[in-house]
CSV table of C-alpha atoms in Angstrom, one decimal:
chain,number,residue,atom,x,y,z
T,1,UNK,CA,132.7,204.2,2.5
T,2,UNK,CA,133.2,202.3,-0.7
T,3,UNK,CA,134.5,198.8,-0.2
T,4,UNK,CA,135.0,195.3,-1.6
T,5,UNK,CA,133.4,192.4,0.2
T,6,UNK,CA,133.5,188.7,-0.2
T,7,UNK,CA,131.2,186.0,1.1
T,8,UNK,CA,131.3,183.6,2.6
T,9,UNK,CA,134.5,184.2,4.5
T,10,UNK,CA,134.9,180.5,5.2
T,11,UNK,CA,133.4,177.5,3.4
T,12,UNK,CA,133.7,173.8,3.7
T,13,UNK,CA,132.3,171.7,0.9
T,14,UNK,CA,132.6,168.2,-0.5
T,15,UNK,CA,134.3,167.0,-3.6
T,16,UNK,CA,132.1,167.2,-6.6
T,17,UNK,CA,129.8,169.9,-5.3
T,18,UNK,CA,129.2,173.2,-7.1
T,19,UNK,CA,130.4,176.2,-5.1
T,20,UNK,CA,129.9,179.9,-5.8
T,21,UNK,CA,132.0,182.6,-4.1
T,22,UNK,CA,130.6,186.1,-4.1
T,23,UNK,CA,132.5,189.3,-4.7
T,24,UNK,CA,130.9,192.7,-4.4
T,25,UNK,CA,132.5,196.2,-4.8
T,26,UNK,CA,130.9,199.6,-4.4
T,27,UNK,CA,133.6,201.7,-6.1
T,28,UNK,CA,132.1,201.3,-9.5
T,29,UNK,CA,135.3,199.9,-10.8
T,30,UNK,CA,135.3,198.5,-14.3
T,31,UNK,CA,138.0,195.9,-13.6
T,32,UNK,CA,137.6,192.9,-11.3
T,33,UNK,CA,139.9,190.0,-10.7
T,34,UNK,CA,139.9,186.6,-8.9
T,35,UNK,CA,143.1,185.1,-7.4
T,36,UNK,CA,143.9,182.1,-5.4
T,37,UNK,CA,146.6,182.1,-2.7
T,38,UNK,CA,148.5,179.0,-1.8
T,39,UNK,CA,151.6,178.6,0.3
T,40,UNK,CA,154.6,178.6,-1.9
T,41,UNK,CA,152.7,179.9,-4.9
T,42,UNK,CA,151.8,183.4,-4.0
T,43,UNK,CA,148.8,184.9,-5.7
T,44,UNK,CA,147.7,183.4,-9.0
T,45,UNK,CA,145.1,184.9,-11.4
T,46,UNK,CA,142.1,182.7,-12.0
T,47,UNK,CA,139.7,185.0,-14.1
T,48,UNK,CA,139.3,188.7,-14.7
T,49,UNK,CA,136.8,191.1,-16.2
T,50,UNK,CA,137.2,194.5,-17.7
T,51,UNK,CA,133.5,195.3,-17.7
T,52,UNK,CA,130.0,194.0,-17.9
T,53,UNK,CA,129.7,190.9,-20.0
T,54,UNK,CA,133.5,190.7,-20.4
T,55,UNK,CA,135.3,187.7,-18.8
T,56,UNK,CA,138.8,186.4,-19.4
T,57,UNK,CA,140.8,183.3,-18.3
T,58,UNK,CA,143.8,183.8,-16.1
T,59,UNK,CA,146.8,181.6,-15.3
T,60,UNK,CA,144.9,178.9,-13.4
T,61,UNK,CA,141.3,179.0,-14.8
T,62,UNK,CA,140.6,175.2,-15.2
T,63,UNK,CA,137.7,174.2,-13.1
T,64,UNK,CA,136.5,177.8,-12.5
T,65,UNK,CA,134.0,180.1,-14.2
T,66,UNK,CA,132.9,183.7,-13.8
T,67,UNK,CA,130.1,185.9,-15.1
T,68,UNK,CA,129.7,189.6,-15.0
T,69,UNK,CA,126.1,190.8,-15.3
T,70,UNK,CA,126.7,194.2,-13.5
T,71,UNK,CA,129.5,196.4,-12.5
T,72,UNK,CA,129.4,195.6,-8.8
T,73,UNK,CA,129.6,191.8,-8.8
T,74,UNK,CA,131.9,189.0,-10.1
T,75,UNK,CA,130.9,185.7,-8.6
T,76,UNK,CA,133.4,182.8,-9.0
T,77,UNK,CA,131.9,179.3,-9.5
T,78,UNK,CA,133.7,176.0,-9.0
T,79,UNK,CA,131.6,173.7,-11.2
T,80,UNK,CA,132.7,170.5,-9.4
T,81,UNK,CA,134.9,171.2,-6.4
T,82,UNK,CA,138.2,169.2,-6.2
T,83,UNK,CA,140.6,168.9,-3.2
T,84,UNK,CA,143.2,170.7,-5.3
T,85,UNK,CA,140.9,173.8,-5.1
T,86,UNK,CA,141.3,174.1,-1.3
T,87,UNK,CA,142.8,177.5,-1.1
T,88,UNK,CA,142.2,181.1,0.0
T,89,UNK,CA,140.4,183.1,-2.7
T,90,UNK,CA,140.8,186.9,-3.1
T,91,UNK,CA,138.7,189.2,-5.2
T,92,UNK,CA,140.2,192.5,-6.4
T,93,UNK,CA,139.1,195.5,-8.4
T,94,UNK,CA,140.7,198.5,-10.1
T,95,UNK,CA,139.6,201.7,-11.8
T,96,UNK,CA,140.4,201.8,-15.5
T,97,UNK,CA,139.5,205.5,-15.4
T,98,UNK,CA,142.4,206.1,-13.0
T,99,UNK,CA,144.8,204.0,-15.2
T,100,UNK,CA,143.9,200.7,-13.6
T,101,UNK,CA,147.2,200.5,-11.8
T,102,UNK,CA,146.1,199.9,-8.2
T,103,UNK,CA,144.1,196.8,-7.3
T,104,UNK,CA,142.1,196.8,-4.2
T,105,UNK,CA,141.6,193.4,-2.5
T,106,UNK,CA,138.8,192.0,-0.6
T,107,UNK,CA,139.3,190.1,2.8
T,108,UNK,CA,139.4,186.7,1.2
T,109,UNK,CA,137.4,183.4,1.3
T,110,UNK,CA,139.0,180.3,2.8
T,111,UNK,CA,137.6,177.3,1.0
T,112,UNK,CA,138.2,173.8,2.1
T,113,UNK,CA,137.2,170.9,-0.2
T,114,UNK,CA,136.9,167.5,1.7
N,1,UNK,CA,157.2,179.8,-16.3
N,2,UNK,CA,157.5,182.0,-13.3
N,3,UNK,CA,157.8,185.6,-14.6
N,4,UNK,CA,158.6,187.2,-11.2
N,5,UNK,CA,161.0,185.6,-8.9
N,6,UNK,CA,161.1,186.8,-5.2
N,7,UNK,CA,163.6,186.1,-2.5
N,8,UNK,CA,164.0,185.3,0.3
N,9,UNK,CA,160.9,183.3,1.2
N,10,UNK,CA,161.2,184.3,4.8
N,11,UNK,CA,163.2,187.0,6.7
N,12,UNK,CA,163.8,187.7,10.3
N,13,UNK,CA,165.1,191.2,11.2
N,14,UNK,CA,165.8,192.8,14.5
N,15,UNK,CA,163.8,195.9,15.4
N,16,UNK,CA,165.5,199.0,14.0
N,17,UNK,CA,167.2,197.0,11.3
N,18,UNK,CA,166.9,197.1,7.5
N,19,UNK,CA,164.7,194.6,5.7
N,20,UNK,CA,165.6,193.9,2.1
N,21,UNK,CA,163.4,191.8,-0.3
N,22,UNK,CA,164.5,191.2,-3.9
N,23,UNK,CA,162.6,190.5,-7.1
N,24,UNK,CA,163.6,189.7,-10.6
N,25,UNK,CA,161.5,189.7,-13.7
N,26,UNK,CA,161.8,188.4,-17.2
N,27,UNK,CA,159.3,190.2,-19.4
N,28,UNK,CA,160.7,193.5,-20.6
N,29,UNK,CA,157.2,194.7,-21.4
N,30,UNK,CA,156.4,195.1,-17.7
N,31,UNK,CA,156.1,198.8,-16.9
N,32,UNK,CA,154.7,199.0,-13.4
N,33,UNK,CA,156.1,197.4,-10.3
N,34,UNK,CA,154.1,197.5,-7.1
N,35,UNK,CA,154.7,196.0,-3.7
N,36,UNK,CA,151.8,194.7,-1.7
N,37,UNK,CA,151.7,194.1,2.1
N,38,UNK,CA,149.5,191.4,3.6
N,39,UNK,CA,148.7,190.9,7.3
N,40,UNK,CA,147.4,187.5,8.5
N,41,UNK,CA,143.7,187.1,7.7
N,42,UNK,CA,143.6,190.2,5.4
N,43,UNK,CA,143.8,190.9,1.8
N,44,UNK,CA,146.9,192.3,0.2
N,45,UNK,CA,147.2,196.1,0.1
N,46,UNK,CA,149.3,198.3,-2.1
N,47,UNK,CA,152.4,199.6,-0.2
N,48,UNK,CA,154.5,201.4,-2.8
N,49,UNK,CA,155.0,201.2,-6.6
N,50,UNK,CA,157.5,202.3,-9.2
N,51,UNK,CA,157.7,202.8,-12.9
N,52,UNK,CA,160.9,201.9,-14.8
N,53,UNK,CA,161.7,205.5,-15.7
N,54,UNK,CA,163.1,206.1,-12.2
N,55,UNK,CA,165.7,204.1,-10.2
N,56,UNK,CA,164.3,204.8,-6.8
N,57,UNK,CA,161.2,205.7,-5.0
N,58,UNK,CA,160.9,206.5,-1.3
N,59,UNK,CA,157.8,206.7,0.9
N,60,UNK,CA,158.5,207.1,4.6
N,61,UNK,CA,160.6,204.1,5.7
N,62,UNK,CA,159.9,202.2,2.5
N,63,UNK,CA,162.1,202.5,-0.6
N,64,UNK,CA,162.0,200.7,-3.9
N,65,UNK,CA,165.2,200.4,-5.8
N,66,UNK,CA,164.9,199.6,-9.5
N,67,UNK,CA,167.6,198.3,-11.9
N,68,UNK,CA,166.2,198.2,-15.4
N,69,UNK,CA,169.2,196.7,-17.1
N,70,UNK,CA,169.4,193.9,-14.6
N,71,UNK,CA,165.6,193.5,-14.6
N,72,UNK,CA,165.6,193.6,-10.8
N,73,UNK,CA,163.9,195.6,-8.1
N,74,UNK,CA,163.9,195.5,-4.4
N,75,UNK,CA,162.1,196.7,-1.3
N,76,UNK,CA,164.0,198.3,1.6
N,77,UNK,CA,162.3,198.8,4.9
N,78,UNK,CA,164.4,201.1,7.1
N,79,UNK,CA,164.1,201.1,10.9
N,80,UNK,CA,162.0,197.9,10.7
N,81,UNK,CA,159.3,197.7,13.4
N,82,UNK,CA,157.3,194.7,14.8
N,83,UNK,CA,154.3,196.2,13.1
N,84,UNK,CA,155.9,195.7,9.8
N,85,UNK,CA,155.7,191.9,10.3
N,86,UNK,CA,153.7,190.7,7.4
N,87,UNK,CA,154.0,189.0,4.0
N,88,UNK,CA,155.3,191.1,1.2
N,89,UNK,CA,154.6,190.5,-2.5
N,90,UNK,CA,156.3,192.1,-5.4
N,91,UNK,CA,154.4,192.2,-8.6
N,92,UNK,CA,154.9,193.3,-12.2
N,93,UNK,CA,152.3,194.5,-14.7
N,94,UNK,CA,151.8,195.9,-18.1
N,95,UNK,CA,148.9,197.7,-19.7
N,96,UNK,CA,146.5,195.3,-21.4
N,97,UNK,CA,144.8,198.2,-23.0
N,98,UNK,CA,142.1,200.8,-22.0
N,99,UNK,CA,143.6,201.3,-18.5
N,100,UNK,CA,143.6,197.6,-17.6
N,101,UNK,CA,146.6,196.2,-15.8
N,102,UNK,CA,147.1,192.5,-14.9
N,103,UNK,CA,149.4,191.8,-12.0
N,104,UNK,CA,151.9,188.9,-12.0
N,105,UNK,CA,153.0,188.3,-8.4
N,106,UNK,CA,156.1,186.9,-6.8
N,107,UNK,CA,155.6,184.1,-4.3
N,108,UNK,CA,155.9,186.3,-1.3
N,109,UNK,CA,158.3,186.9,1.6
N,110,UNK,CA,157.2,186.5,5.2
N,111,UNK,CA,158.9,189.2,7.3
N,112,UNK,CA,159.2,188.8,11.0
N,113,UNK,CA,160.6,191.8,13.0
N,114,UNK,CA,161.6,190.8,16.5
N,115,UNK,CA,162.0,193.2,19.4
């Protein structure tokens, strides 16, 4: 079955370290998104991509970067992790060929920055 | 600027009761309004969605009511069950072009259905 996976599921890192969170989808969706979820803030968009080599900043992009070298993957990189980036991160994808309405979410990565 | 306001933050309902969650939006360009359901430790999943050309959409026990003039929409869960206990997010979206929709989420409502 097609799916969207994230790895690792849990990560503890130190302030200042570079961290990369992986997202892989097997639906062949053009659109991919990264969100962070924090209590009291809901889900906030970090970066998104509408296809290979396309990346765009979302609402809370400072301190994060993404690259899209193929359809299946959109890794999220924290260049220099900060305690404020402790959060749960979700990757999502949608099919522009079907209108792009419904986003399918991965299981999430819980990141703790100490 | 929060574009989608959701209330209440938390809700406790007796089994068999009606759960009601409300959302309000500001941007009149939004044209797609989904509700997502999230269980602990899981990613959100689409529950039901509506477009502004209809005032109500029902799927089983779940109904969206939409008031375009008031820029408000709500989720009603009839005959609420303990298995409905989850966090619910409303969202609003508009076409960014070429079939690409970005979602703006409300802050979520944690629903607890007690037996």
